[in-house]
Amino acid sequence: MWGRPWYIYISFNESDVQTADDFYRYLSQGLEGHELVVWNPSEMAEEDYRREATEFLERADLFVACLSLHYMDSPNARWEVQKAVAEYRRRQGALQVLVLLVRDAFVPAVLRGFPVAPAPDEPVEAGPVSRESQLKRAAARARDLLEGIARSVELFPLPQGPAFSLTFEDVRERLLVWLQYTDLGPLFELLKRLFHPERTPDDLFQLEDAFAEWRQQSQRSKLSFQAFIQRMQAIRLDLGHLINRIDERRFRDQWSNLFAEGYYGWSPLPPVADPLAGLFLPFGEIHMPDTLNLPSQVRNDEVWEGAGTLTMQQQQEFRRHLLLAQDALGAGQYARAHALCEHVRAHIDPQSAQLYELLLLSFLKKEGPDRIIYDAVYGTGNKLNQVIVYAGRFAEYQSARKCPSEADSYNLRATAEALSNALLRLYSTFENDYILHTGRHREEVPDHRAAVSKIIQTAMVVYRTIHPYRGFLELAVNEMCNGGKYDYIQRVEIINDEFRFASQEDFGIESEIREVIGMLEEISNADDDELMNRQLRENLLFNLRAKRFRLQAQVAEEQRRYVHFTDLRESVLELVDAALLGYKIFGDENYADEESFLRFAIEQLLPNLLRPLASATLPQAIGQVSWFVLDEQGRLHPHPECRRFHFDAVGVVEKIVRDHAGRAGWMQVHPNLLEAVRQQVVAHADRRYEDMRRQLEYRDFRRPDPTEARQVILKCLREWKSAWLAAPDQAGPLLQRILLELLGERALLWMRFSPFQLLALPECTALGYDAVQEMRAALNSPGSLPEQVALRILNHNLFRRHIQPEYQRIPAGQEEHRYEITRLLLEALHQYRDLHPDPDLLQFVFDELTLEHKLRWIDIRSDAQAVPWPVAMPFGFDPVDILRQLVSQMPERFPAMEARRRIAQRRFAEQERRYYREISPILLENKRIERQIAIEIIRALKGIFRFYPDPAFLHLALEEVEGRGRIRWNSYFLGLLPLWTNHYENRFFDFDYLAERSEVRGYLVTAEQWMAHVEAQASRQAI
């Protein structure tokens, strides 16, 4: 539910005022019940227009551009469109842009890609559709955009809280430290960005003007250094009073982000007008040096008395060149000033601090600190080496008081500060963020790791060789502690109960950080050490919280767009590593939970097990990332994905808890953590299992691949078992889930007979899962199903889901499938014997052997004996013996006479089909071979009758031997008169039709006696 007003900015040309008003009227009708706030520029001063418009656009939800032919002719309209598009890109969908086509006009390039209403080429005015209809369509399109924003916010809420957890007093502390810098220009620029334009105090502008005027005056006129310092101290004192009096309400809404962007180099810093404004240009008296630079053996040789002193001509030349250099510096001719000083150094080479101060200043002014730093990072570094040489000589002669400068070491500090600021400006141009740029985002920005490392080394060189200045070194500590652009931790290990960090660079990360902190401590007094370390710690913690917030926003935006570009696990692990490094370097003693590195780290790993902070702030986790799983024995184990990063999640959490609450605390946390992971594993397995079961119900292209489905369900089974072993006292529901799945009651079948014993399916064995062993282990566990019940369920499912479907898929009458059918029959028999005595299994076998749905199994010889069908039977299968056992074991369900009747009917039908198929009804066409077939059929029919005395089986034989069939059995006299003698061909087959006729007639007369005889025989021999 949208709980605030809709802010709508309608931009239009003066000629389209009526259309804009009517559009708003229809839109308000469509959004009845919602409060609308619309931009109203009427009666507004021109100088306030863009400022007020900017503030409204920063919170607007919809920007409507009323496009007509002369819309872009207005400067304000062009500015509004550009500002709205910039806000659209910055706010990533929180502001929607709609083009209202008032009159037929060309859509400018800046608005292309945004939705057009009512429709392209259908303007509101002078169009083919009525004006009211077009306005209603446009209002409906605008309403859809606003409702889309509301749905997006409800489904994918952005992270709550400040983007940068920096308090106002923290900013005040750092601003006061900034007062110690030689150049106050960047401080004034930062303050002007922080203050709201309407609430900026006039004192700030007055102090800035005073500072700029004094800087210009100091370069135009020859001021003493003492006057310069006194005036600068007065400006600093007034600015310090102003900073101490600042009220947070005077700052902009996003003041913390603005401060962090400039202070920590998050975004590129704007270029400065004069990066060397902090230098003091000396215009004092030139001191004449007494001696030149000579080798030590010459200076120590008493024979050369007076050697190394300057002549009068050299002194005059020295003075003249340095005065000319001072004038050239004042006139801005820095190359000429440097050339004059170089001439003195090359031809006279005196021991003068003033000379090398001018060399240093002229070289800095000529080259500029940005070029010097760029050459040091990407080039040969010769320019920085030149600065180091000049600064070294200057410091040496100044300490020896040889032609000392009136500014003492002030310009060395200013040089170090200028180079440090140049390092910060170059550092801020890198858009890398190792937390955000993971996964597919890693390829979006170039790799500047080598450049950042070189910048840190350069900052340390400036500290050691030019002047001990803290400037960029604070940011270097933050960068090496993983609070900046790159990560420097390859992996975290726990050795001797301590966190150890393997560095990605060629140096020890901890020792390097402590070395830089030691440098900072050397230049601060004892009272400031604690403040400096606290600020360094706060800098790191602030940056990590800001990175977490930006990562949450990035992940929320990806979820809103249904894309997954960020490697969330890698990003969160990098945050945890940085927090652990901060804990190792700065510690957590005497800090509340809100400022604890350990708390920050464990919030990402155990958000659901932490209590809210004292400020009622809930633990903040990023996304749904699992860090723990259960192994095969139900023990807590790191997630398999952690191996990719060499991260022992269990060991790290245990170490954090023990450091915070001791071993007893871990003993309390471990069971709760195990139970939480167990519930998480069960819930995750249940979701995946139900989803796969739902997919398996499909019978079209949506049905998943069988191997893939089995892998998913197998993983669920293993996770259920791990959860069961983790809490055996709560294993009842899990055991039933596992057993019902293994018994085939739910998704898949996992075992079958082979056909003589119960084995796991080959698909399970290939995946390393023995379903039979797992079933037996589950049945032997407390709280399991009764074994008889489980076996009955398994038997039912094997027959219903395996044997019957396989049997139905086999086509009838194809001998090549005898192996499969025989296997199914044997599986049914062994299921009956080994699992559960289900009569349906035997009925299935009995029906196949007697009714012969698929193949023929039992033949009847001419002597009325049942024998297996004359083919090779796989597995040594004897159908006659199987049928005899079925009849003898269950005579009421499987009567012997019923079995004989079924078999006899099938054999009689075969003989009858053979008779009509192979013997022609035309007597003259039948030769000896047909006679032989007929004799075989007659004899077979007699055997069938004696197997089951049904008179119908002899009707065909009787018709044939009585001469009403298709074969002539008697002979003819002279081929004309029939005789009662056998055809001459009958003797070839030992066939006497007269005797056969008598025998057949006798069978028919005594059919009842034969039936009684067969029944008695069947009762004795079963079949």
JSON list of C-alpha atoms in Angstrom, two decimals, residues 498-639:
[
{"chain": "A", "resi": 498, "resn": "GLU", "atom": "CA", "xyz": [44.22, -16.17, 15.97]},
{"chain": "A", "resi": 499, "resn": "PHE", "atom": "CA", "xyz": [42.97, -14.75, 12.72]},
{"chain": "A", "resi": 500, "resn": "ARG", "atom": "CA", "xyz": [45.68, -14.77, 10.06]},
{"chain": "A", "resi": 501, "resn": "PHE", "atom": "CA", "xyz": [45.25, -13.04, 6.73]},
{"chain": "A", "resi": 502, "resn": "ALA", "atom": "CA", "xyz": [46.90, -14.25, 3.52]},
{"chain": "A", "resi": 503, "resn": "SER", "atom": "CA", "xyz": [47.64, -11.20, 1.36]},
{"chain": "A", "resi": 504, "resn": "GLN", "atom": "CA", "xyz": [46.98, -10.92, -2.36]},
{"chain": "A", "resi": 505, "resn": "GLU", "atom": "CA", "xyz": [49.97, -8.60, -2.70]},
{"chain": "A", "resi": 506, "resn": "ASP", "atom": "CA", "xyz": [53.66, -9.29, -2.23]},
{"chain": "A", "resi": 507, "resn": "PHE", "atom": "CA", "xyz": [53.67, -7.96, 1.34]},
{"chain": "A", "resi": 508, "resn": "GLY", "atom": "CA", "xyz": [52.25, -8.96, 4.69]},
{"chain": "A", "resi": 509, "resn": "ILE", "atom": "CA", "xyz": [48.97, -7.10, 4.98]},
{"chain": "A", "resi": 510, "resn": "GLU", "atom": "CA", "xyz": [49.00, -6.77, 8.77]},
{"chain": "A", "resi": 511, "resn": "SER", "atom": "CA", "xyz": [52.62, -5.62, 9.00]},
{"chain": "A", "resi": 512, "resn": "GLU", "atom": "CA", "xyz": [52.12, -3.11, 6.20]},
{"chain": "A", "resi": 513, "resn": "ILE", "atom": "CA", "xyz": [49.07, -1.60, 7.86]},
{"chain": "A", "resi": 514, "resn": "ARG", "atom": "CA", "xyz": [50.79, -1.37, 11.23]},
{"chain": "A", "resi": 515, "resn": "GLU", "atom": "CA", "xyz": [53.79, 0.27, 9.57]},
{"chain": "A", "resi": 516, "resn": "VAL", "atom": "CA", "xyz": [51.59, 3.01, 8.08]},
{"chain": "A", "resi": 517, "resn": "ILE", "atom": "CA", "xyz": [49.78, 3.50, 11.39]},
{"chain": "A", "resi": 518, "resn": "GLY", "atom": "CA", "xyz": [53.19, 3.80, 13.04]},
{"chain": "A", "resi": 519, "resn": "MET", "atom": "CA", "xyz": [54.09, 6.56, 10.57]},
{"chain": "A", "resi": 520, "resn": "LEU", "atom": "CA", "xyz": [50.92, 8.42, 11.51]},
{"chain": "A", "resi": 521, "resn": "GLU", "atom": "CA", "xyz": [51.67, 8.04, 15.22]},
{"chain": "A", "resi": 522, "resn": "GLU", "atom": "CA", "xyz": [55.16, 9.49, 14.74]},
{"chain": "A", "resi": 523, "resn": "ILE", "atom": "CA", "xyz": [53.80, 12.83, 13.54]},
{"chain": "A", "resi": 524, "resn": "SER", "atom": "CA", "xyz": [51.08, 13.16, 16.17]},
{"chain": "A", "resi": 525, "resn": "ASN", "atom": "CA", "xyz": [51.58, 14.01, 19.83]},
{"chain": "A", "resi": 526, "resn": "ALA", "atom": "CA", "xyz": [50.74, 11.46, 22.47]},
{"chain": "A", "resi": 527, "resn": "ASP", "atom": "CA", "xyz": [47.38, 13.08, 23.16]},
{"chain": "A", "resi": 528, "resn": "ASP", "atom": "CA", "xyz": [46.36, 12.79, 19.51]},
{"chain": "A", "resi": 529, "resn": "ASP", "atom": "CA", "xyz": [47.32, 9.11, 19.06]},
{"chain": "A", "resi": 530, "resn": "GLU", "atom": "CA", "xyz": [44.10, 7.85, 20.60]},
{"chain": "A", "resi": 531, "resn": "LEU", "atom": "CA", "xyz": [42.00, 10.29, 18.56]},
{"chain": "A", "resi": 532, "resn": "MET", "atom": "CA", "xyz": [43.84, 9.36, 15.36]},
{"chain": "A", "resi": 533, "resn": "ASN", "atom": "CA", "xyz": [43.42, 5.60, 15.92]},
{"chain": "A", "resi": 534, "resn": "ARG", "atom": "CA", "xyz": [39.75, 6.09, 16.74]},
{"chain": "A", "resi": 535, "resn": "GLN", "atom": "CA", "xyz": [39.23, 8.08, 13.56]},
{"chain": "A", "resi": 536, "resn": "LEU", "atom": "CA", "xyz": [41.05, 5.44, 11.49]},
{"chain": "A", "resi": 537, "resn": "ARG", "atom": "CA", "xyz": [38.83, 2.78, 13.04]},
{"chain": "A", "resi": 538, "resn": "GLU", "atom": "CA", "xyz": [35.70, 4.85, 12.41]},
{"chain": "A", "resi": 539, "resn": "ASN", "atom": "CA", "xyz": [36.75, 5.46, 8.81]},
{"chain": "A", "resi": 540, "resn": "LEU", "atom": "CA", "xyz": [36.96, 1.74, 8.14]},
{"chain": "A", "resi": 541, "resn": "LEU", "atom": "CA", "xyz": [33.71, 0.91, 9.92]},
{"chain": "A", "resi": 542, "resn": "PHE", "atom": "CA", "xyz": [31.89, 3.75, 8.17]},
{"chain": "A", "resi": 543, "resn": "ASN", "atom": "CA", "xyz": [33.10, 2.61, 4.77]},
{"chain": "A", "resi": 544, "resn": "LEU", "atom": "CA", "xyz": [32.15, -1.02, 5.40]},
{"chain": "A", "resi": 545, "resn": "ARG", "atom": "CA", "xyz": [28.64, -0.01, 6.44]},
{"chain": "A", "resi": 546, "resn": "ALA", "atom": "CA", "xyz": [28.35, 2.16, 3.36]},
{"chain": "A", "resi": 547, "resn": "LYS", "atom": "CA", "xyz": [29.50, -0.70, 1.15]},
{"chain": "A", "resi": 548, "resn": "ARG", "atom": "CA", "xyz": [26.92, -2.96, 2.77]},
{"chain": "A", "resi": 549, "resn": "PHE", "atom": "CA", "xyz": [24.17, -0.44, 2.10]},
{"chain": "A", "resi": 550, "resn": "ARG", "atom": "CA", "xyz": [25.18, 0.00, -1.54]},
{"chain": "A", "resi": 551, "resn": "LEU", "atom": "CA", "xyz": [25.37, -3.76, -1.99]},
{"chain": "A", "resi": 552, "resn": "GLN", "atom": "CA", "xyz": [21.87, -4.13, -0.53]},
{"chain": "A", "resi": 553, "resn": "ALA", "atom": "CA", "xyz": [20.58, -1.49, -2.94]},
{"chain": "A", "resi": 554, "resn": "GLN", "atom": "CA", "xyz": [22.30, -3.16, -5.89]},
{"chain": "A", "resi": 555, "resn": "VAL", "atom": "CA", "xyz": [20.91, -6.59, -5.01]},
{"chain": "A", "resi": 556, "resn": "ALA", "atom": "CA", "xyz": [17.40, -5.13, -4.53]},
{"chain": "A", "resi": 557, "resn": "GLU", "atom": "CA", "xyz": [17.59, -3.50, -7.95]},
{"chain": "A", "resi": 558, "resn": "GLU", "atom": "CA", "xyz": [18.72, -6.76, -9.56]},
{"chain": "A", "resi": 559, "resn": "GLN", "atom": "CA", "xyz": [15.85, -8.60, -7.92]},
{"chain": "A", "resi": 560, "resn": "ARG", "atom": "CA", "xyz": [13.46, -5.96, -9.18]},
{"chain": "A", "resi": 561, "resn": "ARG", "atom": "CA", "xyz": [14.77, -6.50, -12.71]},
{"chain": "A", "resi": 562, "resn": "TYR", "atom": "CA", "xyz": [14.92, -10.30, -12.30]},
{"chain": "A", "resi": 563, "resn": "VAL", "atom": "CA", "xyz": [18.62, -10.47, -13.13]},
{"chain": "A", "resi": 564, "resn": "HIS", "atom": "CA", "xyz": [21.48, -11.86, -11.09]},
{"chain": "A", "resi": 565, "resn": "PHE", "atom": "CA", "xyz": [24.79, -10.23, -11.97]},
{"chain": "A", "resi": 566, "resn": "THR", "atom": "CA", "xyz": [26.30, -9.89, -8.48]},
{"chain": "A", "resi": 567, "resn": "ASP", "atom": "CA", "xyz": [28.11, -12.81, -6.88]},
{"chain": "A", "resi": 568, "resn": "LEU", "atom": "CA", "xyz": [26.43, -12.20, -3.54]},
{"chain": "A", "resi": 569, "resn": "ARG", "atom": "CA", "xyz": [28.40, -14.81, -1.64]},
{"chain": "A", "resi": 570, "resn": "GLU", "atom": "CA", "xyz": [31.73, -13.35, -2.75]},
{"chain": "A", "resi": 571, "resn": "SER", "atom": "CA", "xyz": [30.63, -9.80, -1.91]},
{"chain": "A", "resi": 572, "resn": "VAL", "atom": "CA", "xyz": [29.46, -10.72, 1.59]},
{"chain": "A", "resi": 573, "resn": "LEU", "atom": "CA", "xyz": [32.60, -12.78, 2.25]},
{"chain": "A", "resi": 574, "resn": "GLU", "atom": "CA", "xyz": [34.73, -9.79, 1.30]},
{"chain": "A", "resi": 575, "resn": "LEU", "atom": "CA", "xyz": [32.79, -7.69, 3.81]},
{"chain": "A", "resi": 576, "resn": "VAL", "atom": "CA", "xyz": [33.31, -10.32, 6.52]},
{"chain": "A", "resi": 577, "resn": "ASP", "atom": "CA", "xyz": [37.05, -10.54, 5.77]},
{"chain": "A", "resi": 578, "resn": "ALA", "atom": "CA", "xyz": [37.38, -6.76, 5.97]},
{"chain": "A", "resi": 579, "resn": "ALA", "atom": "CA", "xyz": [35.53, -6.67, 9.30]},
{"chain": "A", "resi": 580, "resn": "LEU", "atom": "CA", "xyz": [37.77, -9.40, 10.72]},
{"chain": "A", "resi": 581, "resn": "LEU", "atom": "CA", "xyz": [40.86, -7.51, 9.57]},
{"chain": "A", "resi": 582, "resn": "GLY", "atom": "CA", "xyz": [39.52, -4.35, 11.21]},
{"chain": "A", "resi": 583, "resn": "TYR", "atom": "CA", "xyz": [39.02, -6.31, 14.42]},
{"chain": "A", "resi": 584, "resn": "LYS", "atom": "CA", "xyz": [42.57, -7.66, 14.24]},
{"chain": "A", "resi": 585, "resn": "ILE", "atom": "CA", "xyz": [44.08, -4.21, 13.64]},
{"chain": "A", "resi": 586, "resn": "PHE", "atom": "CA", "xyz": [41.92, -1.95, 15.82]},
{"chain": "A", "resi": 587, "resn": "GLY", "atom": "CA", "xyz": [40.11, -4.33, 18.20]},
{"chain": "A", "resi": 588, "resn": "ASP", "atom": "CA", "xyz": [36.64, -4.05, 19.71]},
{"chain": "A", "resi": 589, "resn": "GLU", "atom": "CA", "xyz": [37.50, -3.31, 23.32]},
{"chain": "A", "resi": 590, "resn": "ASN", "atom": "CA", "xyz": [35.51, -0.53, 24.97]},
{"chain": "A", "resi": 591, "resn": "TYR", "atom": "CA", "xyz": [33.21, -0.21, 21.95]},
{"chain": "A", "resi": 592, "resn": "ALA", "atom": "CA", "xyz": [29.46, -0.85, 21.91]},
{"chain": "A", "resi": 593, "resn": "ASP", "atom": "CA", "xyz": [27.88, -3.46, 19.68]},
{"chain": "A", "resi": 594, "resn": "GLU", "atom": "CA", "xyz": [26.89, -0.77, 17.18]},
{"chain": "A", "resi": 595, "resn": "GLU", "atom": "CA", "xyz": [30.59, -0.05, 16.61]},
{"chain": "A", "resi": 596, "resn": "SER", "atom": "CA", "xyz": [31.88, -3.63, 16.83]},
{"chain": "A", "resi": 597, "resn": "PHE", "atom": "CA", "xyz": [33.67, -5.22, 13.89]},
{"chain": "A", "resi": 598, "resn": "LEU", "atom": "CA", "xyz": [32.82, -8.69, 15.19]},
{"chain": "A", "resi": 599, "resn": "ARG", "atom": "CA", "xyz": [29.15, -7.75, 15.39]},
{"chain": "A", "resi": 600, "resn": "PHE", "atom": "CA", "xyz": [29.32, -6.42, 11.84]},
{"chain": "A", "resi": 601, "resn": "ALA", "atom": "CA", "xyz": [30.91, -9.67, 10.60]},
{"chain": "A", "resi": 602, "resn": "ILE", "atom": "CA", "xyz": [28.57, -12.02, 12.41]},
{"chain": "A", "resi": 603, "resn": "GLU", "atom": "CA", "xyz": [25.50, -10.07, 11.25]},
{"chain": "A", "resi": 604, "resn": "GLN", "atom": "CA", "xyz": [26.25, -11.31, 7.76]},
{"chain": "A", "resi": 605, "resn": "LEU", "atom": "CA", "xyz": [26.66, -14.94, 8.89]},
{"chain": "A", "resi": 606, "resn": "LEU", "atom": "CA", "xyz": [24.08, -15.34, 11.68]},
{"chain": "A", "resi": 607, "resn": "PRO", "atom": "CA", "xyz": [21.44, -12.64, 11.20]},
{"chain": "A", "resi": 608, "resn": "ASN", "atom": "CA", "xyz": [18.58, -14.76, 12.53]},
{"chain": "A", "resi": 609, "resn": "LEU", "atom": "CA", "xyz": [20.33, -15.66, 15.80]},
{"chain": "A", "resi": 610, "resn": "LEU", "atom": "CA", "xyz": [21.30, -12.17, 16.92]},
{"chain": "A", "resi": 611, "resn": "ARG", "atom": "CA", "xyz": [19.28, -9.99, 19.20]},
{"chain": "A", "resi": 612, "resn": "PRO", "atom": "CA", "xyz": [18.57, -6.36, 18.27]},
{"chain": "A", "resi": 613, "resn": "LEU", "atom": "CA", "xyz": [21.09, -3.75, 19.33]},
{"chain": "A", "resi": 614, "resn": "ALA", "atom": "CA", "xyz": [20.52, -1.41, 22.23]},
{"chain": "A", "resi": 615, "resn": "SER", "atom": "CA", "xyz": [19.08, 1.08, 19.72]},
{"chain": "A", "resi": 616, "resn": "ALA", "atom": "CA", "xyz": [16.51, -1.58, 18.66]},
{"chain": "A", "resi": 617, "resn": "THR", "atom": "CA", "xyz": [18.29, -1.95, 15.30]},
{"chain": "A", "resi": 618, "resn": "LEU", "atom": "CA", "xyz": [17.73, -5.40, 13.84]},
{"chain": "A", "resi": 619, "resn": "PRO", "atom": "CA", "xyz": [20.66, -7.39, 12.43]},
{"chain": "A", "resi": 620, "resn": "GLN", "atom": "CA", "xyz": [21.24, -6.48, 8.81]},
{"chain": "A", "resi": 621, "resn": "ALA", "atom": "CA", "xyz": [21.98, -9.30, 6.39]},
{"chain": "A", "resi": 622, "resn": "ILE", "atom": "CA", "xyz": [22.27, -9.12, 2.62]},
{"chain": "A", "resi": 623, "resn": "GLY", "atom": "CA", "xyz": [20.09, -11.45, 0.56]},
{"chain": "A", "resi": 624, "resn": "GLN", "atom": "CA", "xyz": [19.35, -15.06, 1.33]},
{"chain": "A", "resi": 625, "resn": "VAL", "atom": "CA", "xyz": [22.79, -16.66, 1.46]},
{"chain": "A", "resi": 626, "resn": "SER", "atom": "CA", "xyz": [23.33, -19.98, 3.19]},
{"chain": "A", "resi": 627, "resn": "TRP", "atom": "CA", "xyz": [26.64, -20.27, 5.01]},
{"chain": "A", "resi": 628, "resn": "PHE", "atom": "CA", "xyz": [26.20, -23.61, 6.76]},
{"chain": "A", "resi": 629, "resn": "VAL", "atom": "CA", "xyz": [25.01, -27.07, 5.81]},
{"chain": "A", "resi": 630, "resn": "LEU", "atom": "CA", "xyz": [24.87, -30.42, 7.54]},
{"chain": "A", "resi": 631, "resn": "ASP", "atom": "CA", "xyz": [27.27, -33.15, 6.56]},
{"chain": "A", "resi": 632, "resn": "GLU", "atom": "CA", "xyz": [26.31, -36.82, 6.18]},
{"chain": "A", "resi": 633, "resn": "GLN", "atom": "CA", "xyz": [26.52, -37.36, 9.94]},
{"chain": "A", "resi": 634, "resn": "GLY", "atom": "CA", "xyz": [24.36, -34.31, 10.77]},
{"chain": "A", "resi": 635, "resn": "ARG", "atom": "CA", "xyz": [27.28, -32.17, 11.93]},
{"chain": "A", "resi": 636, "resn": "LEU", "atom": "CA", "xyz": [27.60, -28.46, 11.22]},
{"chain": "A", "resi": 637, "resn": "HIS", "atom": "CA", "xyz": [29.70, -27.85, 8.13]},
{"chain": "A", "resi": 638, "resn": "PRO", "atom": "CA", "xyz": [30.52, -24.83, 5.93]},
{"chain": "A", "resi": 639, "resn": "HIS", "atom": "CA", "xyz": [28.51, -24.47, 2.75]}
]
